[in-house]
Amino acid sequence: MAVNFEYYKVFYYVVKYQTISRAAQALHLTQPTVSHYIQALENELNVTLFLRSKHGVTMTPEASVMFQNISKAMEHISKAESDLHNYVSLNTGAILISATEISLSSAVLPMVKTFNNLYPYISINIFKNYTTTAIERLKAGLVDLIIVTEPLDNLNSSISSVTLFPFRDILAASPKYHFLANRAHSMQELSNFPFILTSIPSMEAQYIEKLTPFFLNSSPSMVMNISVEDYLNQKELMMQGLGLGVLPNILIEEELKQGTLLELPLEQPISPRNVKLLYRNDIRLSAAAYKFIELLQAHYAC
């Protein structure tokens, strides 16, 4: 039996308000229309649903049985409409973001505070991943957007890429190596000094490895090089004077200002790279994700 859904909706409101007139007012319908719908529903179901009097209407036993189920359905529909309204109006929802170590501290976390001040009811879930892993998660639909650093690979036309801002990889060391800061050096010249390296299994690590004399030196090094998993640990060991290292300038701005790390000039400075925002253009993102993307683009367009 395919009964018009509007009949059930009118039935629900008549029970809720117990009068035809109030139900009609709530539904923005005329009283004759409401009465017609109730009559049509009774004809379809072949039962009497209401006993009418000058004081209003009273449910029959048959109407009571049906209302127990109809009320649950209407409550679910009402909640769905409310959830949708909140979702579109940014009163609820969540954003899933994957970011590299560099972009997390320099781009994502500063924007999270701004976004949270504007939309405090939106949940933000952040995952720290290497660039390759972040791209895989984006392709698999496990995150809404990713903010990563060049170099990038394995992108296709379904992924939109936006440049947020550039940064430089610089050779740095603690004041222990201040004598190296008085002139520019070639990387090969520095091959006899210890280096603190990162062991990140990614395209980014491969890029950095090519810059360090530990990998360029054809003869075995007589100094001990240290390999760590991330930039934070690399920076800490460098500040302890355990070796030179290549670090993104945006991760050590405070240390350079305070003098706890020094930039060592190179004869051939390392080419700048970019922090990139990536998201899929072949699926519909949530309103919250779109808004986060808009804020990012607007902030770094200034």
mmCIF file with all atom_site columns, C-alpha atoms in Angstrom, residues 26 30 35 65 70 75-76 84 101 110-111 119 125 127 137 141 149 151 153 185 188 191 207 210 233 276 286:
data_model
loop_
_atom_site.group_PDB
_atom_site.id
_atom_site.type_symbol
_atom_site.label_atom_id
_atom_site.label_alt_id
_atom_site.label_comp_id
_atom_site.label_asym_id
_atom_site.label_entity_id
_atom_site.label_seq_id
_atom_site.pdbx_PDB_ins_code
_atom_site.Cartn_x
_atom_site.Cartn_y
_atom_site.Cartn_z
_atom_site.occupancy
_atom_site.B_iso_or_equiv
_atom_site.pdbx_formal_charge
_atom_site.auth_seq_id
_atom_site.auth_comp_id
_atom_site.auth_asym_id
_atom_site.auth_atom_id
_atom_site.pdbx_PDB_model_num
ATOM 1  C CA . ALA A 1 26  ? 1.307  24.682 12.120 1.00 0.00 ? 26  ALA A CA 1
ATOM 2  C CA . THR A 1 30  ? -6.251 25.465 5.333  1.00 0.00 ? 30  THR A CA 1
ATOM 3  C CA . SER A 1 35  ? -9.692 17.525 6.946  1.00 0.00 ? 35  SER A CA 1
ATOM 4  C CA . VAL A 1 65  ? -1.503 2.066  17.387 1.00 0.00 ? 65  VAL A CA 1
ATOM 5  C CA . ILE A 1 70  ? 4.403  7.459  12.967 1.00 0.00 ? 70  ILE A CA 1
ATOM 6  C CA . GLU A 1 75  ? 11.002 12.499 15.144 1.00 0.00 ? 75  GLU A CA 1
ATOM 7  C CA . HIS A 1 76  ? 13.737 10.931 12.973 1.00 0.00 ? 76  HIS A CA 1
ATOM 8  C CA . LEU A 1 84  ? 21.156 19.088 7.977  1.00 0.00 ? 84  LEU A CA 1
ATOM 9  C CA . GLU A 1 101 ? 55.431 18.038 10.306 1.00 0.00 ? 101 GLU A CA 1
ATOM 10 C CA . PRO A 1 110 ? 47.642 28.713 13.426 1.00 0.00 ? 110 PRO A CA 1
ATOM 11 C CA . MET A 1 111 ? 44.526 28.376 11.245 1.00 0.00 ? 111 MET A CA 1
ATOM 12 C CA . TYR A 1 119 ? 32.945 27.958 14.247 1.00 0.00 ? 119 TYR A CA 1
ATOM 13 C CA . ASN A 1 125 ? 40.706 15.935 13.567 1.00 0.00 ? 125 ASN A CA 1
ATOM 14 C CA . PHE A 1 127 ? 46.688 13.489 11.542 1.00 0.00 ? 127 PHE A CA 1
ATOM 15 C CA . ARG A 1 137 ? 44.828 9.053  2.598  1.00 0.00 ? 137 ARG A CA 1
ATOM 16 C CA . GLY A 1 141 ? 38.789 9.502  0.964  1.00 0.00 ? 141 GLY A CA 1
ATOM 17 C CA . THR A 1 149 ? 55.322 20.177 1.381  1.00 0.00 ? 149 THR A CA 1
ATOM 18 C CA . PRO A 1 151 ? 58.189 17.650 -3.689 1.00 0.00 ? 151 PRO A CA 1
ATOM 19 C CA . ASP A 1 153 ? 54.271 12.969 -6.788 1.00 0.00 ? 153 ASP A CA 1
ATOM 20 C CA . HIS A 1 185 ? 80.738 27.100 1.904  1.00 0.00 ? 185 HIS A CA 1
ATOM 21 C CA . GLN A 1 188 ? 81.361 19.210 -0.164 1.00 0.00 ? 188 GLN A CA 1
ATOM 22 C CA . SER A 1 191 ? 81.711 16.685 4.557  1.00 0.00 ? 191 SER A CA 1
ATOM 23 C CA . TYR A 1 207 ? 65.133 15.437 -1.394 1.00 0.00 ? 207 TYR A CA 1
ATOM 24 C CA . LYS A 1 210 ? 70.652 14.736 -1.767 1.00 0.00 ? 210 LYS A CA 1
ATOM 25 C CA . ASN A 1 233 ? 64.458 15.749 17.390 1.00 0.00 ? 233 ASN A CA 1
ATOM 26 C CA . LYS A 1 276 ? 50.667 23.065 -0.571 1.00 0.00 ? 276 LYS A CA 1
ATOM 27 C CA . SER A 1 286 ? 31.365 19.252 3.755  1.00 0.00 ? 286 SER A CA 1
#
